[in-house]
CSV table of N, CA and C in Angstrom, one decimal:
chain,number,residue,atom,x,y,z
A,10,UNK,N,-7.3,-1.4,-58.3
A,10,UNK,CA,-5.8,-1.3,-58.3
A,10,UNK,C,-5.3,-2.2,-59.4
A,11,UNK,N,-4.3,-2.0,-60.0
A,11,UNK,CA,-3.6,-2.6,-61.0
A,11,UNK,C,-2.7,-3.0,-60.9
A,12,UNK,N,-2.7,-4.4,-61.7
A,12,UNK,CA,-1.6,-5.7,-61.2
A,12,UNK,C,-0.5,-5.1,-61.5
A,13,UNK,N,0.7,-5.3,-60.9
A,13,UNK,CA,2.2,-4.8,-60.5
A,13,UNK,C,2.6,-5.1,-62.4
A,14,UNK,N,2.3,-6.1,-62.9
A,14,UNK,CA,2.5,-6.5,-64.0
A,14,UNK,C,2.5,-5.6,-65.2
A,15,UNK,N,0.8,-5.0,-65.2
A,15,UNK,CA,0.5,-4.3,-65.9
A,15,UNK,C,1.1,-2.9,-66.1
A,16,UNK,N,2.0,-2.5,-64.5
A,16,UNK,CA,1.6,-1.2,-64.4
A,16,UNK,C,3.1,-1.3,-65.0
A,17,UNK,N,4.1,-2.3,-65.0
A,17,UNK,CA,5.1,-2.7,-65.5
A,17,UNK,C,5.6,-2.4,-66.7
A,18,UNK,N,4.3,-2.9,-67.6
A,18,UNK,CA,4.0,-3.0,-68.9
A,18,UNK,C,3.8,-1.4,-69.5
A,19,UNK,N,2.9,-0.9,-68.9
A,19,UNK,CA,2.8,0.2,-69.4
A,19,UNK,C,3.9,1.2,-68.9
A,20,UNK,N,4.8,0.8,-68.1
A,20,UNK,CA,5.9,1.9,-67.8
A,20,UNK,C,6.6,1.6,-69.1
A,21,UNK,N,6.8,0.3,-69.2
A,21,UNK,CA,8.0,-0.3,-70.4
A,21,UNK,C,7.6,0.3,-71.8
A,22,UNK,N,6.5,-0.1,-72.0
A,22,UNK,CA,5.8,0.7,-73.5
A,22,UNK,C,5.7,1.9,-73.5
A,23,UNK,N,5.8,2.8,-72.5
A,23,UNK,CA,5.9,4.5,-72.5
A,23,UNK,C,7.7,4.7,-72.8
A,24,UNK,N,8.3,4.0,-72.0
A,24,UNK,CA,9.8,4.3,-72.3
A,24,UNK,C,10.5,4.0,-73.8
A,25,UNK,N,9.8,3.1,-74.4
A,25,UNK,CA,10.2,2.3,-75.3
A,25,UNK,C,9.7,3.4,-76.6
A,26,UNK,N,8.5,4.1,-76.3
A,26,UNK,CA,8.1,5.2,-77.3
A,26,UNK,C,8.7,6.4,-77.0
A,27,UNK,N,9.5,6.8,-76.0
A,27,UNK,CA,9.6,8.1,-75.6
A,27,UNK,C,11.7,7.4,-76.1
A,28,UNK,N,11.7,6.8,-76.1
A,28,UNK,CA,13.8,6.3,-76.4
A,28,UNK,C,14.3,5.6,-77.8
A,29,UNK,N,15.1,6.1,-77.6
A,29,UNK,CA,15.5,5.6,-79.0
A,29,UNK,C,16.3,4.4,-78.4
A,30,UNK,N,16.1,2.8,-79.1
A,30,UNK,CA,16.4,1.7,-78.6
A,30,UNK,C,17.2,0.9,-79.7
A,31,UNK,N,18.1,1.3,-80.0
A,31,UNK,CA,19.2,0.7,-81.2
A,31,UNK,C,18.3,-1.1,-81.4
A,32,UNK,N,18.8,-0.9,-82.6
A,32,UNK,CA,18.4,-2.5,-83.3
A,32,UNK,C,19.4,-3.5,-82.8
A,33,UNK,N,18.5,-4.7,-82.8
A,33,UNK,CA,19.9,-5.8,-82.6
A,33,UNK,C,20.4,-6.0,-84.1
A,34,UNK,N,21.7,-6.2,-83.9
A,34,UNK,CA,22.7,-6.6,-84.8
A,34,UNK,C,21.6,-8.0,-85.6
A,35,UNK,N,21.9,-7.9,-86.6
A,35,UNK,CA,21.5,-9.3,-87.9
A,35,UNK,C,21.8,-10.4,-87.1
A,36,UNK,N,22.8,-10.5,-86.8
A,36,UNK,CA,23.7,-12.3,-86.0
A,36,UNK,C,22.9,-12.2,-85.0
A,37,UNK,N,22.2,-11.6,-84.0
A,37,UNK,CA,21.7,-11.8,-83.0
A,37,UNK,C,20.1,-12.5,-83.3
A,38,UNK,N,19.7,-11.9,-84.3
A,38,UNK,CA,18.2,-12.3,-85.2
A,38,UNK,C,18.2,-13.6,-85.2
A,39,UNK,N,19.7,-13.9,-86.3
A,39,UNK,CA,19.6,-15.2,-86.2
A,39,UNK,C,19.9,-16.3,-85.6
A,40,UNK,N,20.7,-15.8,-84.4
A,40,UNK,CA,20.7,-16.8,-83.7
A,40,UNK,C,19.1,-16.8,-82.9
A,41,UNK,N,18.7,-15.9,-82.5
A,41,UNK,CA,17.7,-16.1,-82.2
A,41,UNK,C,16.7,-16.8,-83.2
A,42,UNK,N,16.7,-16.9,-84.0
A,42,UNK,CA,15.6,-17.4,-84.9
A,42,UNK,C,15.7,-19.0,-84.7
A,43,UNK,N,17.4,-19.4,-84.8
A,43,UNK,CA,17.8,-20.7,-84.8
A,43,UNK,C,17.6,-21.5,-83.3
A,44,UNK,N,17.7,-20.7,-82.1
A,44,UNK,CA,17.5,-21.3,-81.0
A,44,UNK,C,16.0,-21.6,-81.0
A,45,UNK,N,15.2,-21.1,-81.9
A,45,UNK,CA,13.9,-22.2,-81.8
A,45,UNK,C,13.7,-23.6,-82.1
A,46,UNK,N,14.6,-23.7,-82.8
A,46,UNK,CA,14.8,-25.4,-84.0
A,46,UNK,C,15.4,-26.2,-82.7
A,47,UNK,N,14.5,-27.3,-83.0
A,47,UNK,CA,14.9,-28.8,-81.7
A,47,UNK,C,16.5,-29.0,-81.8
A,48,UNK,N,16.9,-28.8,-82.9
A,48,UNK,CA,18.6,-29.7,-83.2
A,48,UNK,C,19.1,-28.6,-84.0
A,49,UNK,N,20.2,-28.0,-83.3
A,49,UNK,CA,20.9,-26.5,-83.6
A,49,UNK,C,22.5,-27.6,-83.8
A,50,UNK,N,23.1,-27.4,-84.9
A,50,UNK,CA,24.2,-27.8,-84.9
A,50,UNK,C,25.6,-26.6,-84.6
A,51,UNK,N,26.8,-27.0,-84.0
A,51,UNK,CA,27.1,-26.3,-83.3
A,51,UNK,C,27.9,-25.2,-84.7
A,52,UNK,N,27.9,-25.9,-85.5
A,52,UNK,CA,28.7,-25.5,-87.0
A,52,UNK,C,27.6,-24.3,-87.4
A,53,UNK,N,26.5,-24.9,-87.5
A,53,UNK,CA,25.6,-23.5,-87.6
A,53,UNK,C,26.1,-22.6,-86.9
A,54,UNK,N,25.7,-22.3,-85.5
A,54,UNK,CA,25.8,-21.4,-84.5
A,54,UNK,C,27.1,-20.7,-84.8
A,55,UNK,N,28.7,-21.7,-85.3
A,55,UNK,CA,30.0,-20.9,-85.3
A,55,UNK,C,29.5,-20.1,-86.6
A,56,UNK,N,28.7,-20.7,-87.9
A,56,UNK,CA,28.9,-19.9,-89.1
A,56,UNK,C,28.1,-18.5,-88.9
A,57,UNK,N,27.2,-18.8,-87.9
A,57,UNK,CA,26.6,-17.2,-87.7
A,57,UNK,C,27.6,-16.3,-86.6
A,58,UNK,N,28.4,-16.7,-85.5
A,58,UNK,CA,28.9,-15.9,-85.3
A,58,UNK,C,29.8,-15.7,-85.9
A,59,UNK,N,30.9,-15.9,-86.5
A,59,UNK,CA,31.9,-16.2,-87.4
A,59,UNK,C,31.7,-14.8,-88.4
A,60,UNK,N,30.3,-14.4,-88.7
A,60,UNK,CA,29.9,-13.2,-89.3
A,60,UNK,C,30.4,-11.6,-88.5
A,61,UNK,N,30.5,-12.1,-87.6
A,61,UNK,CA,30.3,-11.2,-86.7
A,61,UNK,C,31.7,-11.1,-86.2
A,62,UNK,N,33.0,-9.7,-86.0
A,62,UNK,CA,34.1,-9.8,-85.7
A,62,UNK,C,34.1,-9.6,-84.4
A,63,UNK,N,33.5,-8.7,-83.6
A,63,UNK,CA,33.2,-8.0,-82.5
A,63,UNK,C,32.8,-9.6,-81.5
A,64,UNK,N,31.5,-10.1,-82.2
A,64,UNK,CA,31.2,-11.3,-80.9
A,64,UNK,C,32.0,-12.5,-80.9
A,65,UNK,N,32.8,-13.0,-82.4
A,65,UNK,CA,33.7,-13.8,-82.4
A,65,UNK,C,34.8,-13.7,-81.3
A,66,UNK,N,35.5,-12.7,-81.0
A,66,UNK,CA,36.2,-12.3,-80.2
A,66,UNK,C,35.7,-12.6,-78.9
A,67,UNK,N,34.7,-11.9,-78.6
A,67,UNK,CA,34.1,-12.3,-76.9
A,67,UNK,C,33.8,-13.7,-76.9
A,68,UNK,N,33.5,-14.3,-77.7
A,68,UNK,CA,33.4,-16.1,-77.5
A,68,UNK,C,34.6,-16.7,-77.6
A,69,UNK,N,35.4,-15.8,-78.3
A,69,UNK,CA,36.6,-16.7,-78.1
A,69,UNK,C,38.0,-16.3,-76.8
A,70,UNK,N,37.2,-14.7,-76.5
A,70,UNK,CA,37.7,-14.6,-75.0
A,70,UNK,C,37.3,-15.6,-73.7
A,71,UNK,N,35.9,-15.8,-74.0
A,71,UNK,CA,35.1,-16.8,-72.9
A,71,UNK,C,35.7,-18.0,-73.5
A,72,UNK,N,35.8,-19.0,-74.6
A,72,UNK,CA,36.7,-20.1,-74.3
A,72,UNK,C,37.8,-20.1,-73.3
A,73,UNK,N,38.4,-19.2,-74.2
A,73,UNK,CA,40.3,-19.1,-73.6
A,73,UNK,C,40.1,-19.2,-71.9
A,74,UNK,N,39.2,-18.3,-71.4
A,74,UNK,CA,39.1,-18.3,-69.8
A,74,UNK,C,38.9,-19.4,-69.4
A,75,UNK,N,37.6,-20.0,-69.9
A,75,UNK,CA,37.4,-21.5,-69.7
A,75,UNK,C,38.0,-22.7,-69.6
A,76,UNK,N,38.8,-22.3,-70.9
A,76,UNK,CA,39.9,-23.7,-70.5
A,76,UNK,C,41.2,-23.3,-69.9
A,77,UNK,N,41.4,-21.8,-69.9
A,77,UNK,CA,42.7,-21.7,-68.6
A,77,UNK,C,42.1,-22.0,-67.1
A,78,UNK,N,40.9,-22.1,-66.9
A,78,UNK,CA,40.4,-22.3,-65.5
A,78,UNK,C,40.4,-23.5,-65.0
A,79,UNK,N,40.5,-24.5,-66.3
A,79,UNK,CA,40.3,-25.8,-66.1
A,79,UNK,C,42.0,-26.9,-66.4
A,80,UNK,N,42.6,-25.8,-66.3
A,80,UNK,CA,43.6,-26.6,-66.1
A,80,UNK,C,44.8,-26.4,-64.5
């Protein structure tokens, strides 16, 4: 019998060959790339989204909620 894991694996790797799975956006690479580094400065993080008009917006929707919540 095969581990729940594996059989997991191999469902995921059949779907992933049989679908077409859009790329992540550039800004998402690099943030990912950057959240490996011990000391991420926050100015980095804004200059990479800041590229981006679509996710600038949703972070700056999630602020706005944040600090209307908190007041």
């Amino acid at each position: 019998m095969k581990h729940p894991e594996a059989v997991l694996f191999t469902n995921l790797l059949a779907f992933t060959e049989e679908s077409f799975l859009p790329a992540l956006p550039t800004v998402a690479y690099k943030l990912i790339s950057i959240s490996s580094k011990e000391e991420i400065g926050m100015k980095e993080i804004a200059d990479i989204i800041s590229k981006d008009a679509s996710l600038s917006a949703k972070v700056l929707k999630i602020a706005k909620s944040a600090l209307q919540a908190s007041l």
